[in-house]
Short mmCIF file of C-alpha atoms and ligand atoms in Angstrom, two decimals:
data_model
loop_
_atom_site.label_atom_id
_atom_site.label_comp_id
_atom_site.label_asym_id
_atom_site.label_seq_id
_atom_site.Cartn_x
_atom_site.Cartn_y
_atom_site.Cartn_z
CA MET A 2 60.67 4.76 -5.90
CA ASN A 3 59.57 3.46 -2.41
CA THR A 4 62.18 0.71 -1.87
CA LEU A 5 64.84 1.33 0.79
CA ALA A 6 67.73 0.11 -1.41
CA GLU A 7 68.57 -0.93 -4.99
CA ALA A 8 70.71 -3.51 -6.54
CA VAL A 9 71.71 -1.88 -9.72
CA VAL A 10 72.69 -4.47 -12.32
CA ASP A 11 74.84 -3.39 -15.36
CA LEU A 12 73.82 -5.90 -18.07
CA GLU A 13 76.61 -4.53 -20.30
CA ALA A 14 78.98 -5.70 -17.65
CA ILE A 15 77.40 -9.09 -17.83
CA ALA A 16 77.86 -9.10 -21.71
CA GLY A 17 81.43 -7.96 -21.36
CA ASN A 18 82.12 -10.72 -19.11
CA VAL A 19 80.72 -13.32 -21.51
CA ARG A 20 82.98 -12.02 -24.22
CA ALA A 21 86.02 -11.78 -21.93
CA ILE A 22 85.52 -15.40 -20.77
CA THR A 23 84.82 -16.88 -24.22
CA SER A 24 87.80 -15.18 -25.67
CA VAL A 25 89.83 -17.15 -23.06
CA THR A 26 88.06 -20.58 -23.28
CA GLY A 27 87.27 -20.65 -26.98
CA THR A 28 84.29 -22.90 -26.09
CA ASP A 29 80.59 -22.59 -25.78
CA LEU A 30 79.50 -20.81 -22.68
CA MET A 31 76.60 -21.96 -20.43
CA ALA A 32 75.45 -18.91 -18.37
CA VAL A 33 74.58 -20.29 -14.94
CA VAL A 34 71.55 -18.27 -13.77
CA LYS A 35 70.48 -20.41 -10.80
CA ALA A 36 69.27 -18.67 -7.69
CA ASP A 37 67.85 -15.72 -9.79
CA GLY A 38 71.01 -15.22 -11.50
CA PHE A 39 73.05 -15.17 -8.32
CA GLY A 40 70.55 -12.52 -7.23
CA HIS A 41 70.98 -10.25 -10.42
CA GLY A 42 67.71 -11.36 -12.01
CA ALA A 43 67.79 -14.66 -13.88
CA VAL A 44 65.74 -13.58 -16.96
CA GLN A 45 67.55 -10.19 -17.54
CA VAL A 46 70.99 -11.88 -17.06
CA ALA A 47 70.05 -14.74 -19.39
CA ARG A 48 68.92 -12.36 -22.18
CA ALA A 49 72.14 -10.22 -21.86
CA ALA A 50 74.44 -13.41 -21.84
CA LEU A 51 72.63 -14.76 -24.81
CA ARG A 52 73.07 -11.59 -26.74
CA ALA A 53 76.73 -11.62 -25.99
CA GLY A 54 77.30 -15.20 -27.23
CA ALA A 55 76.34 -17.58 -24.55
CA THR A 56 74.67 -20.57 -26.04
CA TRP A 57 73.30 -22.38 -22.94
CA LEU A 58 71.66 -21.50 -19.79
CA GLY A 59 72.05 -23.53 -16.61
CA VAL A 60 69.74 -23.64 -13.56
CA THR A 61 69.35 -25.76 -10.54
CA SER A 62 65.62 -26.57 -10.56
CA ALA A 63 62.85 -27.20 -12.82
CA ALA A 64 61.07 -24.20 -11.44
CA GLU A 65 63.86 -21.97 -12.38
CA ALA A 66 63.87 -23.46 -15.92
CA LEU A 67 60.19 -22.96 -16.34
CA THR A 68 60.52 -19.31 -15.09
CA LEU A 69 62.86 -18.57 -18.02
CA ARG A 70 60.55 -20.27 -20.51
CA ALA A 71 57.50 -18.35 -19.10
CA ALA A 72 59.45 -15.17 -19.78
CA GLY A 73 59.95 -16.22 -23.42
CA VAL A 74 63.69 -17.28 -23.11
CA THR A 75 63.93 -20.30 -25.45
CA ALA A 76 67.60 -20.85 -25.54
CA PRO A 77 68.92 -24.41 -24.71
CA THR A 78 68.70 -24.86 -20.94
CA LEU A 79 69.84 -27.57 -18.47
CA SER A 80 68.25 -28.07 -15.12
CA TRP A 81 70.31 -30.38 -12.83
CA LEU A 82 68.72 -30.83 -9.35
CA HIS A 83 65.41 -32.73 -9.00
CA ARG A 84 63.29 -34.79 -6.79
CA PRO A 85 62.19 -37.96 -8.58
CA THR A 86 58.65 -36.80 -8.13
CA ASP A 87 59.22 -33.58 -10.09
CA ASP A 88 56.93 -33.00 -13.08
CA PHE A 89 59.47 -33.89 -15.77
CA GLY A 90 56.68 -33.75 -18.44
CA LYS A 91 56.71 -29.96 -17.95
CA LEU A 92 60.50 -29.87 -18.63
CA ILE A 93 60.20 -32.03 -21.65
CA ASN A 94 57.39 -29.88 -23.08
CA ALA A 95 59.36 -26.80 -22.46
CA GLY A 96 62.35 -28.29 -24.27
CA VAL A 97 64.58 -28.27 -21.16
CA ASP A 98 67.44 -30.76 -20.86
CA VAL A 99 67.29 -32.84 -17.68
CA GLY A 100 70.35 -33.42 -15.66
CA VAL A 101 70.16 -37.09 -14.42
CA SER A 102 72.40 -38.49 -11.63
CA THR A 103 70.53 -41.69 -10.56
CA THR A 104 68.48 -44.59 -12.12
CA THR A 105 65.58 -43.47 -9.92
CA HIS A 106 65.40 -40.15 -11.70
CA LEU A 107 66.05 -41.75 -15.08
CA HIS A 108 63.03 -44.04 -14.61
CA SER A 109 60.86 -40.97 -13.64
CA VAL A 110 61.95 -39.01 -16.69
CA VAL A 111 61.29 -41.97 -19.07
CA ASP A 112 57.91 -42.43 -17.64
CA ALA A 113 57.10 -38.71 -18.26
CA ALA A 114 58.42 -39.02 -21.79
CA HIS A 115 56.36 -42.13 -22.55
CA LEU A 116 53.15 -40.31 -21.33
CA LEU A 117 53.93 -37.50 -23.65
CA GLY A 118 55.24 -39.65 -26.55
CA VAL A 119 58.21 -37.40 -27.00
CA PRO A 120 61.78 -38.22 -26.02
CA ALA A 121 63.39 -36.36 -23.11
CA MET A 122 66.75 -34.66 -23.60
CA VAL A 123 68.97 -36.05 -20.87
CA GLN A 124 72.45 -35.13 -19.68
CA LEU A 125 74.08 -37.76 -17.51
CA LYS A 126 76.12 -36.61 -14.57
CA ALA A 127 79.11 -38.54 -13.14
CA ASP A 128 80.41 -37.92 -9.67
CA THR A 129 84.04 -37.27 -10.09
CA GLY A 130 84.89 -36.64 -6.36
CA LEU A 131 82.48 -34.05 -5.07
CA SER A 132 80.24 -36.73 -3.47
CA ARG A 133 77.16 -34.69 -4.01
CA ASN A 134 75.08 -35.41 -7.21
CA GLY A 135 76.16 -37.54 -10.02
CA ALA A 136 76.75 -41.22 -10.19
CA ALA A 137 80.01 -42.71 -8.84
CA GLY A 138 81.64 -46.15 -8.89
CA ASP A 139 79.47 -48.99 -10.23
CA ASP A 140 76.37 -46.68 -10.33
CA TRP A 141 77.81 -45.00 -13.32
CA PRO A 142 77.94 -48.01 -15.64
CA GLU A 143 74.54 -48.98 -14.44
CA LEU A 144 73.08 -45.52 -15.13
CA VAL A 145 74.76 -45.43 -18.60
CA GLY A 146 73.37 -48.95 -19.27
CA TRP A 147 69.79 -47.94 -18.54
CA ALA A 148 70.23 -44.66 -20.51
CA ARG A 149 71.43 -46.58 -23.56
CA LYS A 150 68.52 -48.93 -23.35
CA TYR A 151 66.09 -46.17 -23.02
CA GLU A 152 67.66 -44.22 -25.85
CA ARG A 153 67.33 -47.24 -28.14
CA GLU A 154 63.67 -47.53 -27.17
CA GLY A 155 63.19 -43.82 -28.07
CA GLY A 156 62.28 -42.66 -24.57
CA ILE A 157 65.33 -40.29 -24.19
CA ARG A 158 68.23 -38.87 -26.17
CA VAL A 159 71.47 -38.57 -24.06
CA ARG A 160 72.68 -35.17 -25.24
CA GLY A 161 75.30 -34.62 -22.59
CA VAL A 162 77.69 -36.14 -20.19
CA TRP A 163 79.01 -33.92 -17.41
CA SER A 164 80.43 -33.52 -13.92
CA HIS A 165 81.34 -30.69 -11.50
CA LEU A 166 84.90 -30.14 -9.89
CA ILE A 167 85.54 -30.05 -6.15
CA ASP A 168 87.77 -26.88 -6.08
CA ALA A 169 88.99 -25.78 -9.31
CA ASP A 170 90.84 -22.65 -8.13
CA LEU A 171 93.97 -24.76 -7.98
CA PRO A 172 94.92 -25.72 -11.59
CA GLY A 173 97.49 -28.26 -12.00
CA THR A 174 96.97 -29.83 -8.48
CA PRO A 175 96.90 -33.61 -8.31
CA GLU A 176 93.31 -33.40 -7.28
CA LEU A 177 92.29 -31.57 -10.39
CA ASN A 178 94.10 -34.01 -12.56
CA ARG A 179 92.63 -36.92 -10.75
CA GLN A 180 89.17 -35.47 -11.32
CA VAL A 181 89.71 -34.97 -14.98
CA ALA A 182 90.99 -38.60 -15.34
CA THR A 183 87.94 -39.88 -13.55
CA PHE A 184 85.76 -37.86 -15.89
CA GLU A 185 87.56 -39.05 -18.93
CA GLU A 186 87.10 -42.62 -17.70
CA ALA A 187 83.33 -41.99 -17.10
CA LEU A 188 83.20 -40.63 -20.70
CA ARG A 189 84.89 -43.69 -22.13
CA ILE A 190 82.43 -46.03 -20.40
CA ALA A 191 79.49 -43.96 -21.71
CA ARG A 192 80.78 -44.14 -25.29
CA SER A 193 81.74 -47.75 -25.13
CA ALA A 194 78.16 -48.43 -24.08
CA GLY A 195 76.99 -46.81 -27.25
CA LEU A 196 76.16 -43.34 -26.06
CA ASP A 197 77.17 -40.50 -28.30
CA PRO A 198 76.77 -37.13 -26.32
CA ASP A 199 77.09 -34.04 -28.24
CA LEU A 200 78.02 -32.04 -25.18
CA VAL A 201 80.67 -32.80 -22.70
CA HIS A 202 81.23 -30.39 -19.90
CA LEU A 203 83.10 -30.18 -16.58
CA ALA A 204 84.43 -26.68 -15.88
CA ASN A 205 82.96 -23.95 -13.68
CA SER A 206 84.34 -20.35 -13.73
CA ALA A 207 87.75 -21.03 -12.05
CA ALA A 208 88.54 -24.20 -14.05
CA ALA A 209 87.35 -22.61 -17.28
CA LEU A 210 89.74 -19.70 -16.99
CA SER A 211 92.70 -21.53 -15.49
CA ALA A 212 92.65 -25.25 -16.51
CA PRO A 213 92.43 -25.79 -20.33
CA ARG A 214 92.04 -29.60 -19.87
CA THR A 215 88.67 -29.14 -18.17
CA ARG A 216 87.05 -27.09 -20.96
CA PHE A 217 85.79 -29.86 -23.34
CA ASP A 218 82.66 -28.58 -25.36
CA LEU A 219 81.24 -26.04 -22.96
CA CYS A 220 82.08 -24.23 -19.73
CA ARG A 221 79.47 -23.54 -17.08
CA ILE A 222 80.01 -20.06 -15.92
CA GLY A 223 78.53 -18.70 -12.69
CA ILE A 224 80.47 -16.29 -10.58
CA ALA A 225 82.77 -14.93 -13.34
CA LEU A 226 79.67 -14.01 -15.39
CA TYR A 227 78.66 -11.65 -12.61
CA GLY A 228 82.12 -9.96 -12.78
CA VAL A 229 83.67 -11.58 -9.68
CA ASP A 230 87.24 -12.89 -10.17
CA PRO A 231 87.11 -16.53 -9.26
CA PHE A 232 90.69 -16.35 -7.95
CA GLY A 233 89.93 -13.87 -5.11
CA ALA A 234 91.01 -10.51 -6.79
CA SER A 235 88.89 -7.66 -5.34
CA GLY A 236 88.88 -5.78 -8.62
CA PRO A 237 88.69 -6.88 -12.19
CA GLY A 238 91.56 -9.46 -11.82
CA GLU A 239 93.71 -10.77 -14.64
CA PHE A 240 90.69 -11.51 -16.81
CA GLY A 241 89.31 -8.04 -16.66
CA LEU A 242 85.99 -9.13 -15.35
CA GLN A 243 83.53 -6.31 -14.35
CA ALA A 244 81.31 -6.50 -11.32
CA ALA A 245 77.72 -6.23 -12.52
CA MET A 246 76.00 -5.34 -9.28
CA THR A 247 76.16 -2.17 -7.25
CA LEU A 248 74.20 -2.28 -4.08
CA ARG A 249 73.22 1.16 -2.97
CA THR A 250 70.89 3.02 -0.64
CA SER A 251 70.92 6.49 1.09
CA VAL A 252 71.12 7.94 4.49
CA VAL A 253 67.75 8.13 6.39
CA ASN A 254 68.82 9.72 9.62
CA VAL A 255 71.89 11.70 10.87
CA LYS A 256 72.91 12.58 14.45
CA ARG A 257 75.90 14.21 15.88
CA VAL A 258 76.70 12.38 19.24
CA PRO A 259 79.25 12.92 21.98
CA ALA A 260 81.86 10.43 23.10
CA GLY A 261 80.43 7.57 25.09
CA THR A 262 77.28 7.17 23.10
CA GLY A 263 76.06 3.49 22.64
CA VAL A 264 75.22 2.54 19.14
CA SER A 265 72.59 -0.15 18.14
CA TYR A 266 71.54 -3.20 20.15
CA GLY A 267 73.70 -4.14 23.20
CA PRO A 268 75.33 -1.66 22.69
CA GLU A 269 78.29 -3.56 21.16
CA HIS A 270 79.65 -0.29 20.16
CA VAL A 271 80.28 3.02 22.23
CA THR A 272 81.74 6.04 20.40
CA ASP A 273 85.14 7.00 21.71
CA ALA A 274 84.87 10.64 20.52
CA PRO A 275 82.26 13.08 19.26
CA THR A 276 81.22 11.90 15.80
CA THR A 277 78.46 11.86 13.20
CA LEU A 278 76.24 8.69 12.99
CA ALA A 279 74.43 7.97 9.79
CA LEU A 280 71.53 5.46 9.69
CA LEU A 281 71.09 3.15 6.64
CA PRO A 282 67.80 1.32 5.94
CA LEU A 283 69.54 -2.03 5.17
CA GLY A 284 69.96 -4.82 7.56
CA TYR A 285 70.50 -8.66 7.66
CA ALA A 286 67.12 -9.29 6.13
CA ASP A 287 68.36 -7.45 3.11
CA GLY A 288 71.60 -9.56 2.96
CA LEU A 289 74.06 -7.63 5.08
CA PRO A 290 75.57 -10.40 7.11
CA ARG A 291 75.14 -9.83 10.92
CA VAL A 292 78.68 -10.88 11.65
CA THR A 293 79.98 -7.93 9.56
CA GLY A 294 78.88 -5.28 12.06
CA GLY A 295 82.08 -3.67 13.29
CA ARG A 296 84.03 -5.09 10.31
CA ALA A 297 82.42 -3.80 7.24
CA ALA A 298 82.51 -0.32 5.52
CA VAL A 299 80.38 1.43 3.03
CA TRP A 300 81.07 4.28 0.65
CA LEU A 301 79.66 7.65 1.86
CA GLY A 302 80.76 11.22 1.18
CA GLY A 303 83.63 10.11 -0.96
CA ARG A 304 85.08 7.95 1.83
CA ARG A 305 84.92 4.57 3.41
CA CYS A 306 82.98 4.78 6.64
CA PRO A 307 82.72 1.79 8.96
CA ILE A 308 79.54 0.07 10.02
CA VAL A 309 79.45 0.33 13.82
CA GLY A 310 77.45 -1.69 16.26
CA ARG A 311 75.19 -4.60 15.59
CA ILE A 312 73.54 -4.87 12.23
CA ALA A 313 69.79 -5.18 12.89
CA MET A 314 67.22 -6.89 10.70
CA ASP A 315 66.36 -3.63 8.80
CA GLN A 316 69.00 -1.17 9.50
CA CYS A 317 72.55 -0.44 10.37
CA VAL A 318 74.56 2.57 11.60
CA VAL A 319 77.63 4.04 10.02
CA ASP A 320 80.23 6.20 11.77
CA ALA A 321 80.83 9.18 9.36
CA GLY A 322 83.25 10.89 11.69
CA ASP A 323 83.30 14.60 10.96
CA LEU A 324 81.97 14.27 7.27
CA PRO A 325 79.33 16.79 6.59
CA VAL A 326 76.54 14.14 6.03
CA THR A 327 72.91 14.92 5.51
CA ILE A 328 69.75 12.90 5.09
CA GLY A 329 69.34 11.65 1.55
CA ASP A 330 73.17 11.38 0.85
CA PRO A 331 73.87 8.38 -1.52
CA VAL A 332 75.69 5.30 -0.05
CA VAL A 333 77.27 2.51 -2.09
CA VAL A 334 77.41 -0.69 0.00
CA PHE A 335 79.51 -2.51 -2.61
CA GLY A 336 80.26 -2.08 -6.30
CA PRO A 337 82.90 -2.47 -9.06
CA GLY A 338 86.17 -0.84 -8.10
CA GLU A 339 89.38 -1.67 -6.31
CA GLY A 340 91.35 -0.22 -3.44
CA ASP A 341 90.52 1.89 -0.53
CA GLN A 342 89.83 4.89 -2.62
CA ASN A 343 86.67 3.30 -3.97
CA PRO A 344 83.59 1.69 -2.58
CA PRO A 345 84.13 -1.78 -1.16
CA THR A 346 83.66 -4.72 -3.38
CA VAL A 347 81.56 -7.80 -2.98
CA VAL A 348 84.77 -9.77 -2.57
CA GLU A 349 85.61 -7.53 0.47
CA TRP A 350 82.16 -8.06 1.95
CA ALA A 351 82.74 -11.77 1.50
CA ARG A 352 85.94 -11.51 3.51
CA TRP A 353 84.25 -9.40 6.27
CA ALA A 354 81.59 -12.10 6.51
CA ASP A 355 84.06 -15.15 6.28
CA THR A 356 82.20 -16.47 3.28
CA ASN A 357 82.37 -16.33 -0.44
CA PRO A 358 80.95 -13.68 -2.85
CA HIS A 359 78.36 -16.15 -4.00
CA GLU A 360 76.73 -16.07 -0.69
CA ILE A 361 76.69 -12.26 -0.42
CA LEU A 362 75.21 -11.94 -3.89
CA THR A 363 72.62 -14.69 -3.42
CA GLY A 364 71.65 -13.30 0.01
CA ILE A 365 70.52 -9.92 -1.14
CA GLY A 366 67.00 -9.92 0.12
CA PRO A 367 63.75 -9.44 -1.79
CA ARG A 368 63.09 -5.99 -0.34
CA VAL A 369 66.07 -4.62 -2.40
CA ALA A 370 64.87 -3.51 -5.78
CA ARG A 371 66.74 -4.83 -8.87
CA ASP A 372 67.39 -2.12 -11.36
CA HIS A 373 68.71 -3.30 -14.62
CA LEU A 374 70.90 -0.91 -16.85
CA HIS A 375 71.06 -1.47 -20.54
CA GLU A 376 68.10 -3.79 -20.67
CA ARG A 377 67.31 -3.73 -24.41
CA ALA A 378 64.37 -4.90 -26.38
CA ARG A 379 63.13 -8.33 -25.60
CA ILE A 380 65.03 -10.55 -28.03
CA SER A 381 66.59 -14.02 -27.54
C1 LIG B 22 76.77 -23.17 -9.53
C2 LIG B 22 77.28 -24.10 -10.47
C3 LIG B 22 78.24 -23.71 -11.56
C4 LIG B 22 78.81 -22.32 -11.56
O1 LIG B 22 79.89 -22.36 -10.75
P1 LIG B 22 80.86 -20.95 -10.59
O2 LIG B 22 81.96 -21.44 -9.67
O3 LIG B 22 80.01 -19.93 -9.98
O4 LIG B 22 81.23 -20.61 -12.01
C5 LIG B 22 78.60 -24.61 -12.43
N1 LIG B 22 78.20 -25.94 -12.46
C6 LIG B 22 77.23 -26.35 -11.49
C7 LIG B 22 76.81 -27.84 -11.52
C8 LIG B 22 76.84 -25.51 -10.49
O5 LIG B 22 76.06 -25.92 -9.57
#
């Protein structure tokens, strides 16, 4: 193995999380595997989630959907962010549902379907308050009207109606209730126009686990699938989710230094006592946020050791104190676990970086090898 670090992904943890979540929601589960499965490997995560009972896959782009199909993953898949110039014919041929938010996109999808002589499977998205994608206000009845006309003509089938929540970690807030009401009204408009969607969905991880009214037919699960508690717990949290990724490396250089030694660029850190410095071959190009220098810690020698000085593109320095560290010693940057007597978690890294765990996970760079545990025969 010649990579400098590995993200070890435990696919049994993914499978266990699918089971834990569906036991709470009692609905179908869409495994959201966008951004290469939040950095865990979209194809491997998709297969593990499907084996554990997920029935749908969700991705952002047509390219991501086609990557799943090219790997032989045939499960129902929804792709939801497109340019109107995208090659929708490829999605239709691949049996991928197209999330549609504007009439501009709808016309393009129908053109592609006409060329192929096959109806496109469409899921219409309403904007219920996020002001991103989805149709809001008068645009919704207009989109629904066109969709119904095209459905009658055989160009499309409207399989789903859906939306996305603004911030679902606060169940029972007036904002959540208002969004659910807006969604139900959008659904009523769609049905009264003659649409009959099989699949109605609104919830992401946080809503699915905490707000039953948002569950409808299916929940779109991202962060919880990867074992991160959507309510901010650093460990498994109340739903017993298991973090799937362990980011690890090993020490590539060690030096004993006196007090007053500058460390890394600047230097922004100068040792205040004799200590042992351990060099790690991971930097911001690999996804360690540069702002976490001086804040973050890693697991080395059975202890948490702080990263000191500036994190560079390719490397960073850890203060190991008086630990007997040697070259080759294993290091866990983050992994499952909880508490100071364990390796840090991705939730702690997100706090150190003033961001969310999603950004840490999706920021793990391409130089870090993904090793999948429990990857079984290629079924699905
Ligand atoms: C990313 C995404 C999700 C998953 O959200 P989590 O909070 O990670 O569960 C669900 N739906 C849509 C539309 C998304 O873009």
